[in-house]
Coordinates of N, CA, C and O in Angstrom, one line a residue:
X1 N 0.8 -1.2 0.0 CA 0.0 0.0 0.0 C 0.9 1.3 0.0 O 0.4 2.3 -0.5
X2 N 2.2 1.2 0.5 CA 2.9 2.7 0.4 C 3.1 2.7 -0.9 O 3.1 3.9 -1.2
X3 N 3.1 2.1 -1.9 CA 3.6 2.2 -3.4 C 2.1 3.2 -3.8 O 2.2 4.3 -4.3
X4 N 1.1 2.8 -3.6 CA -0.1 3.9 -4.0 C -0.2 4.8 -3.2 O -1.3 5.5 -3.3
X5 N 0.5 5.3 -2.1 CA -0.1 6.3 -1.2 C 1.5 7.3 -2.0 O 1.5 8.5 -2.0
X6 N 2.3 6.6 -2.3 CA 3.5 7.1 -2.7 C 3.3 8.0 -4.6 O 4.0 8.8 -5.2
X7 N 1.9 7.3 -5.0 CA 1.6 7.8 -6.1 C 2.2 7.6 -7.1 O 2.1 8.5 -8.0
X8 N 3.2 6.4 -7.3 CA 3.9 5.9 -8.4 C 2.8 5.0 -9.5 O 3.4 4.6 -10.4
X9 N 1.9 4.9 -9.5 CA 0.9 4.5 -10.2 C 0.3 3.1 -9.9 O -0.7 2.8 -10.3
X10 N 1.0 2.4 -9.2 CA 0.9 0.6 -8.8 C -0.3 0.6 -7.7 O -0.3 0.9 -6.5
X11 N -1.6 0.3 -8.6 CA -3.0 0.2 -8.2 C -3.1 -1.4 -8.3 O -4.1 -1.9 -7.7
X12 N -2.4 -2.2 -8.9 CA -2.5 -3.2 -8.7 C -3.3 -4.2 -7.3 O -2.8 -4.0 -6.2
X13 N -4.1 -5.0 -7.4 CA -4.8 -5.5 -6.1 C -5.5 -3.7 -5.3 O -6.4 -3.7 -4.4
X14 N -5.2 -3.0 -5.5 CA -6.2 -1.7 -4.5 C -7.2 -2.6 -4.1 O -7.3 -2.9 -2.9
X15 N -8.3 -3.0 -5.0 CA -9.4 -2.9 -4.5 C -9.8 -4.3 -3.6 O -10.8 -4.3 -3.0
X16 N -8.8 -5.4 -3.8 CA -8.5 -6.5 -3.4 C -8.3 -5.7 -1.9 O -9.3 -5.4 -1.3
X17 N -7.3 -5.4 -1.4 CA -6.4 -4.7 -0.7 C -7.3 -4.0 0.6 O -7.4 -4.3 1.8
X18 N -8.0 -3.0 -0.2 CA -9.3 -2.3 0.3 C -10.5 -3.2 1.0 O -11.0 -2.8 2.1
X19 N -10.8 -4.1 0.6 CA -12.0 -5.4 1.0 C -11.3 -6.2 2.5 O -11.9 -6.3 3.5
X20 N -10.0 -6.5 2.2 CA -9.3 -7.1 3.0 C -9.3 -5.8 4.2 O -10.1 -6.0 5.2
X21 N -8.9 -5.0 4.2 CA -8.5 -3.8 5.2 C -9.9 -3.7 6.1 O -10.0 -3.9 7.4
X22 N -10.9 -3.5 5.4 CA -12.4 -3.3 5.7 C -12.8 -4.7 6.4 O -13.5 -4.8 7.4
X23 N -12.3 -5.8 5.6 CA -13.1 -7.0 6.6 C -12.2 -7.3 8.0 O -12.6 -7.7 9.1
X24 N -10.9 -7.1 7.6 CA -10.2 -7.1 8.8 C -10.3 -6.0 10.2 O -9.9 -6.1 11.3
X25 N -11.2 -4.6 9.4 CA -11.7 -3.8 10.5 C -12.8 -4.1 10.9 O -13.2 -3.4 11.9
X26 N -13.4 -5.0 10.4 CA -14.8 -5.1 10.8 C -14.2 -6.3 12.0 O -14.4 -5.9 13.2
X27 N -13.6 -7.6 11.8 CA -13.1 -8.5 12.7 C -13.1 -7.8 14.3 O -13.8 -8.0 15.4
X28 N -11.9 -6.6 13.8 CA -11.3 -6.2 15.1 C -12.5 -5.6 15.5 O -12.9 -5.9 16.6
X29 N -13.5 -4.4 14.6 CA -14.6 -4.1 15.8 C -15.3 -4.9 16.2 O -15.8 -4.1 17.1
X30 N -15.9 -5.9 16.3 CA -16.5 -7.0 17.1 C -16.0 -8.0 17.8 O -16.8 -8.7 18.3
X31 N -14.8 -8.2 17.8 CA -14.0 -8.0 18.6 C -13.7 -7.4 19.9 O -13.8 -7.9 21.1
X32 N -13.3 -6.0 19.4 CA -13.7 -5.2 20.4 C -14.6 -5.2 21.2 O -14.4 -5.2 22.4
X33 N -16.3 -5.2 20.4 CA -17.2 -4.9 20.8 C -17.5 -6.5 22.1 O -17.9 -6.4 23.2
X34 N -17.2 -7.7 21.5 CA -17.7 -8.7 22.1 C -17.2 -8.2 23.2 O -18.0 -8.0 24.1
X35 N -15.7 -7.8 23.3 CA -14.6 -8.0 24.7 C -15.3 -7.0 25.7 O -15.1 -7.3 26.8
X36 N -16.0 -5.6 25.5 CA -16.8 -4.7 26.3 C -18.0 -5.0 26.3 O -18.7 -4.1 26.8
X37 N -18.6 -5.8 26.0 CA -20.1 -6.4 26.2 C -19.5 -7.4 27.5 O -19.6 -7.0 28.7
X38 N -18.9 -8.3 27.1 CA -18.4 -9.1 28.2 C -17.8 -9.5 29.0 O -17.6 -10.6 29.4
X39 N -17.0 -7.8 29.4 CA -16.4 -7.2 30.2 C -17.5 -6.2 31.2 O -17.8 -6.6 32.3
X40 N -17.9 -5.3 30.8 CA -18.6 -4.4 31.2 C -20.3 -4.3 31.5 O -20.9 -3.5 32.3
X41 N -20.9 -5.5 30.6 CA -22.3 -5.7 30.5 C -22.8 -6.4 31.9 O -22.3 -7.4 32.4
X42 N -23.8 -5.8 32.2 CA -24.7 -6.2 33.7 C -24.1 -5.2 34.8 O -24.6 -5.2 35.9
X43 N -22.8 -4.4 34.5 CA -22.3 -3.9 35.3 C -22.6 -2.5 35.1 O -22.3 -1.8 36.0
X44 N -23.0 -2.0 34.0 CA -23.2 -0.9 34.2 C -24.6 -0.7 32.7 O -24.7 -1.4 31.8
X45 N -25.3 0.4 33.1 CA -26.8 0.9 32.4 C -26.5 0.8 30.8 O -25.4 1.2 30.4
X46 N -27.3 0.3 30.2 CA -26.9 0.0 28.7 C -26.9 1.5 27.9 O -26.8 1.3 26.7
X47 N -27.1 2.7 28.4 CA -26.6 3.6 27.8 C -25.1 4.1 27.7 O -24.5 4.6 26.7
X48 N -24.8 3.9 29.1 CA -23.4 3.9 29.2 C -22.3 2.8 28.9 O -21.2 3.2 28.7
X49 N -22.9 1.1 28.8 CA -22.7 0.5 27.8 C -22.5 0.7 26.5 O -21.4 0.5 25.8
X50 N -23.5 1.2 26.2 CA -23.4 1.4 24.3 C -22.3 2.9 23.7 O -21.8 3.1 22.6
X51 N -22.2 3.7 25.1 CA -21.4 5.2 24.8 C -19.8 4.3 25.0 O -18.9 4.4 24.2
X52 N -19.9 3.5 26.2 CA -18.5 2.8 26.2 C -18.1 2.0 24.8 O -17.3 2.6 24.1
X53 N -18.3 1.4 24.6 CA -18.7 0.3 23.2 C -18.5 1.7 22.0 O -17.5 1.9 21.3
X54 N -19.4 2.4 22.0 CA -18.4 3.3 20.6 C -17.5 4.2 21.0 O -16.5 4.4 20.2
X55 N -17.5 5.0 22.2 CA -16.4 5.6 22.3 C -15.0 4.8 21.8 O -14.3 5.1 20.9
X56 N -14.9 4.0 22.6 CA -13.7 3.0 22.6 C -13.3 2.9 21.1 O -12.2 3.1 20.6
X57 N -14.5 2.4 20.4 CA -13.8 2.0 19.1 C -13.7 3.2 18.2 O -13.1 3.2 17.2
X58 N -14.3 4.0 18.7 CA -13.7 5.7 17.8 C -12.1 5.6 18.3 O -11.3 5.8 17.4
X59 N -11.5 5.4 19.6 CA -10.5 5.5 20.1 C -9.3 4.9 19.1 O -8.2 5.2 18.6
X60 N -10.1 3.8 19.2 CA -9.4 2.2 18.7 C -9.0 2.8 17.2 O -7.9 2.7 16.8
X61 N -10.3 3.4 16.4 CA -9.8 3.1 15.0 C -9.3 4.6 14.6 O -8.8 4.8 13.5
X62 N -9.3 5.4 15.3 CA -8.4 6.5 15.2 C -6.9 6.4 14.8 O -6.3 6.6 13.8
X63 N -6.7 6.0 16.5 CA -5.1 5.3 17.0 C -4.5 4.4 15.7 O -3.5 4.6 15.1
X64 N -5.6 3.5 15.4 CA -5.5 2.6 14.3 C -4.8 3.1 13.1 O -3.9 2.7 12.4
X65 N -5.6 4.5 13.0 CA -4.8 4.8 11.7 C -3.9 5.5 11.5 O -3.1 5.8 10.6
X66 N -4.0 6.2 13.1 CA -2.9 7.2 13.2 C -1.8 6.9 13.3 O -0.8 7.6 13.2
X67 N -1.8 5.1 13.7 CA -0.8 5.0 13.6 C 0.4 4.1 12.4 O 1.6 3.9 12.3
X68 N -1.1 3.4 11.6 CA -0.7 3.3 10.5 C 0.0 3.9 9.2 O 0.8 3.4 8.5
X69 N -0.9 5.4 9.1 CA -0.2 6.1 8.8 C 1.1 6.7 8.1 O 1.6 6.9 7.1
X70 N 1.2 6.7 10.2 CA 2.3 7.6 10.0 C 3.6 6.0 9.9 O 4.5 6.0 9.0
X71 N 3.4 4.8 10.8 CA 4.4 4.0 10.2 C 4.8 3.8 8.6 O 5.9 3.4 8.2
X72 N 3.4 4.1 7.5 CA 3.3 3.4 6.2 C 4.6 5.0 5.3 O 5.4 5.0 4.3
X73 N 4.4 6.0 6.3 CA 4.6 7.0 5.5 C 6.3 8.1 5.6 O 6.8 8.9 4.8
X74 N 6.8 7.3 7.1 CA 8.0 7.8 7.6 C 8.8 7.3 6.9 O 9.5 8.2 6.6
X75 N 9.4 6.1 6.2 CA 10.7 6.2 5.5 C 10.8 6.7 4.2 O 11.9 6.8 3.6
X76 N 9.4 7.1 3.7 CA 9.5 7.9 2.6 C 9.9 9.4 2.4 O 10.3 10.1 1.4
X77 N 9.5 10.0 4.0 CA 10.3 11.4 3.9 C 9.1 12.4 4.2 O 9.2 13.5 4.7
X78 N 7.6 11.7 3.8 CA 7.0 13.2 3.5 C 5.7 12.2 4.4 O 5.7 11.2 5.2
X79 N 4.5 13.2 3.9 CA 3.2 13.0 5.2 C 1.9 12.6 3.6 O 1.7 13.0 2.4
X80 N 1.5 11.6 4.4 CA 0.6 11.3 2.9 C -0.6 12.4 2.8 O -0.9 13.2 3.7
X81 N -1.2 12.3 1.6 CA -2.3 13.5 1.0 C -3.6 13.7 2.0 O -4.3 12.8 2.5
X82 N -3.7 14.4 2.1 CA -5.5 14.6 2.3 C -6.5 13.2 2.1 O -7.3 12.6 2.9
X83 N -6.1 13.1 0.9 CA -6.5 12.3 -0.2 C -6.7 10.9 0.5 O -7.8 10.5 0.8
X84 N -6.0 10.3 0.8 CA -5.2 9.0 1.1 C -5.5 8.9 3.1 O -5.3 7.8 3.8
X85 N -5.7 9.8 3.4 CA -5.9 9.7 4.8 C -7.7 9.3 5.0 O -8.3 8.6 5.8
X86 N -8.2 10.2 3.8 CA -9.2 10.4 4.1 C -10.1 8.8 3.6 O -11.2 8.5 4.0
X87 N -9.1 8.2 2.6 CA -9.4 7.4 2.2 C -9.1 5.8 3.1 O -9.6 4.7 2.7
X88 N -8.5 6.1 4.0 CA -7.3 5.5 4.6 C -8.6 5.4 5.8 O -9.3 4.4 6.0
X89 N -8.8 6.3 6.5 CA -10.4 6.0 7.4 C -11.4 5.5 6.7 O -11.9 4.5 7.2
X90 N -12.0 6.0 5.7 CA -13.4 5.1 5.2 C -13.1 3.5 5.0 O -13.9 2.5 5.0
X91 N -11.6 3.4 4.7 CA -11.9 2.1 5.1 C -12.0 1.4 5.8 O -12.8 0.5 5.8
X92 N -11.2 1.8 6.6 CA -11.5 1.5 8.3 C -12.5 1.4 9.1 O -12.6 0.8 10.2
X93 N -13.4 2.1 8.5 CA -14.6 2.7 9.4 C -15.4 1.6 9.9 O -16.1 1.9 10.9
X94 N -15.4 0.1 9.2 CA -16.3 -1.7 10.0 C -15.6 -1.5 11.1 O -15.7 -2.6 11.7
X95 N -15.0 -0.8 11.6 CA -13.9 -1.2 12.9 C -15.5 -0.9 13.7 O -16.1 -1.8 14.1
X96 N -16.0 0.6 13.8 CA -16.7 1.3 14.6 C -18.0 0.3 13.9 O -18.3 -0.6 14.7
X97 N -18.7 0.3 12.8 CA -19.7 -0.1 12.4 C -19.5 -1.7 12.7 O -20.5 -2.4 12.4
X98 N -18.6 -2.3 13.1 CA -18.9 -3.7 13.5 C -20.0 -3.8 14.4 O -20.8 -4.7 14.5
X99 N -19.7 -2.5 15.2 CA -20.5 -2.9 16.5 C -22.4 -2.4 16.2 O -23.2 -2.8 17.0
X100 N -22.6 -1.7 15.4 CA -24.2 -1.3 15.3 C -24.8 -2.4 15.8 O -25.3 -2.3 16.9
X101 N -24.9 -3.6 15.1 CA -25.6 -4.9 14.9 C -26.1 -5.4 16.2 O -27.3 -5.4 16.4
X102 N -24.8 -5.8 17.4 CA -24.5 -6.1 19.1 C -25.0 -5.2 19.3 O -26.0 -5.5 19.9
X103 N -24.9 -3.6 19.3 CA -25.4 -3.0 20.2 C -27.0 -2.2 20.0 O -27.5 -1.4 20.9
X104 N -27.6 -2.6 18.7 CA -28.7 -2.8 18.8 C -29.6 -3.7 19.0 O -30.8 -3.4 19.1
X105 N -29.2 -4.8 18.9 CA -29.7 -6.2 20.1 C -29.2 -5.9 21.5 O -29.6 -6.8 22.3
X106 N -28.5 -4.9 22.0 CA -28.6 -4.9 23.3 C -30.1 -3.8 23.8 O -31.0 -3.9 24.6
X107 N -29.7 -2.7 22.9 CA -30.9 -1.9 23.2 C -32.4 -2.2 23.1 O -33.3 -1.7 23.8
X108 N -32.6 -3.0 21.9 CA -33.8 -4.1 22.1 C -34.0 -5.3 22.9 O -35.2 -5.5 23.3
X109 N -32.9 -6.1 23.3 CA -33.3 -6.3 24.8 C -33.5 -5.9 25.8 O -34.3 -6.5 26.5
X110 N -32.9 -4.8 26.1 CA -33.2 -3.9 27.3 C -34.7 -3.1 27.3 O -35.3 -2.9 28.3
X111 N -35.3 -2.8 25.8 CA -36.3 -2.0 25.8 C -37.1 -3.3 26.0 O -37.7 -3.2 27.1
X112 N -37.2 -4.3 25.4 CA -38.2 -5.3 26.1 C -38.2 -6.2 27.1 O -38.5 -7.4 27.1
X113 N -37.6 -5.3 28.3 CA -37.4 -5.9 29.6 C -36.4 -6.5 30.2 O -36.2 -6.4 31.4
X114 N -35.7 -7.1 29.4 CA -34.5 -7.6 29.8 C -33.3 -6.9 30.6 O -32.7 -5.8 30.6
X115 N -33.2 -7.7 31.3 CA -31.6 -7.1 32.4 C -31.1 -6.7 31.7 O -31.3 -7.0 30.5
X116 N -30.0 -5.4 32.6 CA -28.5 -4.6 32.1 C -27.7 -6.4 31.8 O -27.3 -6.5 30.6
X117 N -27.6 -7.3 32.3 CA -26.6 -8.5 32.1 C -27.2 -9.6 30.9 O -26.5 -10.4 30.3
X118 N -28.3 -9.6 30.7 CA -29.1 -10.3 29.8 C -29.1 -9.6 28.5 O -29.0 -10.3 27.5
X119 N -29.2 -8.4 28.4 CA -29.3 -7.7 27.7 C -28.0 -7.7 26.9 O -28.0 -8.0 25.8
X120 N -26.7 -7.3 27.5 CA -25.4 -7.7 26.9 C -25.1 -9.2 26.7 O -24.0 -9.4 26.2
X121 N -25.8 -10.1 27.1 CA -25.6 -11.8 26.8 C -26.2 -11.7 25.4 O -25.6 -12.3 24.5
X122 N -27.1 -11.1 25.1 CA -27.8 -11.3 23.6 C -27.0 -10.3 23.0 O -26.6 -10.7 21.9
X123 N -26.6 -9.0 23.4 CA -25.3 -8.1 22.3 C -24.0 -9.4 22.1 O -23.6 -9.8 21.0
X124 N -23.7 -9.7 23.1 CA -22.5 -10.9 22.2 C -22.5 -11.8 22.0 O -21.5 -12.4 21.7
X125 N -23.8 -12.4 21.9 CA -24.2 -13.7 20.8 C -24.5 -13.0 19.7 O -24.5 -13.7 18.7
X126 N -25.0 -11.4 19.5 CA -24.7 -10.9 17.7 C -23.2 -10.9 17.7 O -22.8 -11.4 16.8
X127 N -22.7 -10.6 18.2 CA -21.2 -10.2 18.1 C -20.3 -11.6 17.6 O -19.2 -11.5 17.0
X128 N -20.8 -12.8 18.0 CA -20.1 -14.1 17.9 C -20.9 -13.9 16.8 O -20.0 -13.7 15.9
X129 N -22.1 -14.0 16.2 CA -22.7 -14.5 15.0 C -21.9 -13.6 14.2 O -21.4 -14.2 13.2
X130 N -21.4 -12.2 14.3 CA -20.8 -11.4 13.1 C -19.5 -11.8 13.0 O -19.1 -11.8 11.8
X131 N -18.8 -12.3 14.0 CA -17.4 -13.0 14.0 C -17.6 -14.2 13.2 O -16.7 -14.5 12.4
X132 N -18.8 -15.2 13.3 CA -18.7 -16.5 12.5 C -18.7 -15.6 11.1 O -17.6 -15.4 10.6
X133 N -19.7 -15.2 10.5 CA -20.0 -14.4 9.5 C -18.9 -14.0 8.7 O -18.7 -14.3 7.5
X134 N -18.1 -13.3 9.7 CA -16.6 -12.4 8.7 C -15.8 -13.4 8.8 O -14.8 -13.1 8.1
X135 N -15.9 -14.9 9.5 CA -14.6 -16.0 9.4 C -15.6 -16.4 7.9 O -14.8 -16.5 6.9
X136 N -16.6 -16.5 7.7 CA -17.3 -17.2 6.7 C -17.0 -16.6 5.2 O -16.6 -17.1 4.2
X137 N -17.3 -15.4 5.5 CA -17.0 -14.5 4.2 C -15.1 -14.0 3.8 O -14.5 -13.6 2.8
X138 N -14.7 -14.3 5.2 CA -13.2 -13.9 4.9 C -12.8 -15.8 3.8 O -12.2 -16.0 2.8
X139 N -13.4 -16.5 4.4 CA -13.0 -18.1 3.9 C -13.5 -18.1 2.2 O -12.8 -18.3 1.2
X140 N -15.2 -17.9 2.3 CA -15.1 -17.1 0.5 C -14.5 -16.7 0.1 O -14.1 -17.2 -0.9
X141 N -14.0 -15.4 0.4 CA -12.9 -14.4 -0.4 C -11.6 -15.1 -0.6 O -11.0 -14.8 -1.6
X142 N -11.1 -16.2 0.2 CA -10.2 -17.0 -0.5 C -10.4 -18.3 -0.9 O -9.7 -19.3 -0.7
X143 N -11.8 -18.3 -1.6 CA -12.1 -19.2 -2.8 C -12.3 -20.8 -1.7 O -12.9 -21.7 -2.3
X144 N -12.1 -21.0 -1.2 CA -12.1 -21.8 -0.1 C -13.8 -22.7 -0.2 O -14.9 -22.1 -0.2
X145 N -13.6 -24.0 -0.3 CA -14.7 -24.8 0.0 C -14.7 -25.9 1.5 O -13.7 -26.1 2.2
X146 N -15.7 -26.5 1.6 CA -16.0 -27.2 1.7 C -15.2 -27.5 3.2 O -16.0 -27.1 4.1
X147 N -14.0 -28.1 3.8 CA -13.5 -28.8 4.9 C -12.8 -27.0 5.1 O -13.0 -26.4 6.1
X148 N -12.4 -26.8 4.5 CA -11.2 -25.4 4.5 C -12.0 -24.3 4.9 O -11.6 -23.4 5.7
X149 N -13.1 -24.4 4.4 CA -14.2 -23.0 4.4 C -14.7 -23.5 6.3 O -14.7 -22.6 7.1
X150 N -15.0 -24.5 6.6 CA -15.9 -24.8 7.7 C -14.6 -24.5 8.7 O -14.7 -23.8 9.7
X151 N -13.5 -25.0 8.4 CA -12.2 -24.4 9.6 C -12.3 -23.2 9.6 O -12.6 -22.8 10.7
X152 N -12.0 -22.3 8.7 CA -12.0 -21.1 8.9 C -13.1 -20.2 9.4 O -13.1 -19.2 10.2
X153 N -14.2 -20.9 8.8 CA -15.3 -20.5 9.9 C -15.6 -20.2 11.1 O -16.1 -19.2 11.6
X154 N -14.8 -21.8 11.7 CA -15.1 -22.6 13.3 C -14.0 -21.9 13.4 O -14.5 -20.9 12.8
X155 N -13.1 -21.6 13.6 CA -12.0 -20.4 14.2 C -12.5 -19.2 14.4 O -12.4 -18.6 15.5
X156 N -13.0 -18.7 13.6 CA -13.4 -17.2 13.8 C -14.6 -17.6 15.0 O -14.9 -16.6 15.8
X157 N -15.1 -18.5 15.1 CA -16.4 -18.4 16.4 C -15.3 -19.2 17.1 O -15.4 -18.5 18.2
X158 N -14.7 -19.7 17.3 CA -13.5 -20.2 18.0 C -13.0 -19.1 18.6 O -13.0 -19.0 19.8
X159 N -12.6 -18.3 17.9 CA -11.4 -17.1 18.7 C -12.1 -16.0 19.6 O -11.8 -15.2 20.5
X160 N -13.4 -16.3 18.8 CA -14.4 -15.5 19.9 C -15.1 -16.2 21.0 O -15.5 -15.5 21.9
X161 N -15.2 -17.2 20.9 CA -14.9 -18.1 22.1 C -14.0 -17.8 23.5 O -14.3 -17.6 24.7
X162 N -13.2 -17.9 23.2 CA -12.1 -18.2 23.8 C -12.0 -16.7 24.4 O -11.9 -16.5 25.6
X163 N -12.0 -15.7 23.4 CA -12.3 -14.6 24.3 C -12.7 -14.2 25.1 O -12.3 -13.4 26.0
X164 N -14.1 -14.9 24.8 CA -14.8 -14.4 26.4 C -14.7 -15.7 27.3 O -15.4 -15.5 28.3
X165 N -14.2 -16.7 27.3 CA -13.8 -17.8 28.2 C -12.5 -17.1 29.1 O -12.3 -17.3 30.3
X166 N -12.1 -16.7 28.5 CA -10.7 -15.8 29.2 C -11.1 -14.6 29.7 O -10.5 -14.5 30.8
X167 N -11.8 -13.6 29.5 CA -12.6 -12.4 29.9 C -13.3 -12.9 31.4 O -13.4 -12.5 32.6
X168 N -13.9 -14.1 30.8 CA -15.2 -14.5 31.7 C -13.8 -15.0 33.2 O -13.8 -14.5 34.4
X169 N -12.8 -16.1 32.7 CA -11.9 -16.4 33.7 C -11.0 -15.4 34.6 O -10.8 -15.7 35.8
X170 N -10.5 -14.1 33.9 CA -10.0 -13.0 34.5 C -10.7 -12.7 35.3 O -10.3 -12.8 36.5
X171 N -12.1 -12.3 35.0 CA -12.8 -11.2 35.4 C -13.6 -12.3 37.2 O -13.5 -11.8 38.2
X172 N -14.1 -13.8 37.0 CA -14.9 -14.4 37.7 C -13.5 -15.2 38.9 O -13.5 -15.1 40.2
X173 N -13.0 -15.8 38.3 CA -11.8 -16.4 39.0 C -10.5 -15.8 39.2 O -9.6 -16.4 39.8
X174 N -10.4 -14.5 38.5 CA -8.7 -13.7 39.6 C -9.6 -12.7 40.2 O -9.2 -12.7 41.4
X175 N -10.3 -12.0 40.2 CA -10.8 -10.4 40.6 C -11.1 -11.1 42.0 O -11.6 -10.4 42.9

């Protein structure tokens, strides 16, 4: 990607490039999002849930690029365009939009009664369904069938798994 932000003409894969960046920001925001649902949820009012849950990932995909950036752009000497920065966030942006999906299943649980803790149990079972989803669609995008497509799947609900098995073990068994 420095060879196009460098404007030597090599657009080759861009839009390949672009898809990949985007699904891999969407990964990390539900990610994110699962790890403060099931960190934070039942413990505090699902307004301040949901302001935690995007502040953070405004944080996250800021930092993200600020500091991509500036690593993609320092040995070349200069500061990339307008152009390219601005481009350089929209694709980023599934980072924050990962999380709409979880945290509007939390706020419809909560509006139909459901606990502050119940209410984030149903935000990260969307959060695990969007993680299977993006292992599913990342496994498409590399043409992948059949035994290959179902691993890659079962890892991405795998790795989200395991996240909150470890969240849940920090948080229940050292605290």
């Amino acid at each position: 990607m420095a060879s196009i932000a460098a404007g030597d003409g090599a657009e080759s894969g861009l839009a390949v490039e672009n898809l990949g960046r985007r699904r891999a920001a969407g990964i990390y925001g539900a990610i994110v999002t699962a790890a403060i649902l099931d960190t934070a949820g039942g413990h505090v009012s699902t307004v301040v849930l949901v302001i935690s849950v995007v502040v953070t990932l405004l944080v996250y995909w800021i930092a993200e690029e600020y500091a991509e950036v500036l690593g993609e752009h320092t040995a070349g000497g200069r500061l990339p365009s307008r152009t390219y920065i601005k481009g350089a966030l929209i694709s980023t942006w599934p980072m924050v939009s990962a999380s709409y999906a979880p945290l509007l299943a939390v706020v419809l649980a909560t509006v139909a009664g459901a606990s502050a803790l119940t209410a984030a149990n149903v935000g990260l079972v969307v959060a695990m369904v969007l993680l299977t989803i993006h292992g599913w669609l990342a496994g498409r995008a590399a043409q992948f069938r059949g035994w290959k497509l179902a691993a890659v799947t079962s890892l991405a609900t795998g790795l989200g798994l395991v996240m909150i098995l470890l969240k849940d073990l920090v948080l229940v068994h050292l605290h």
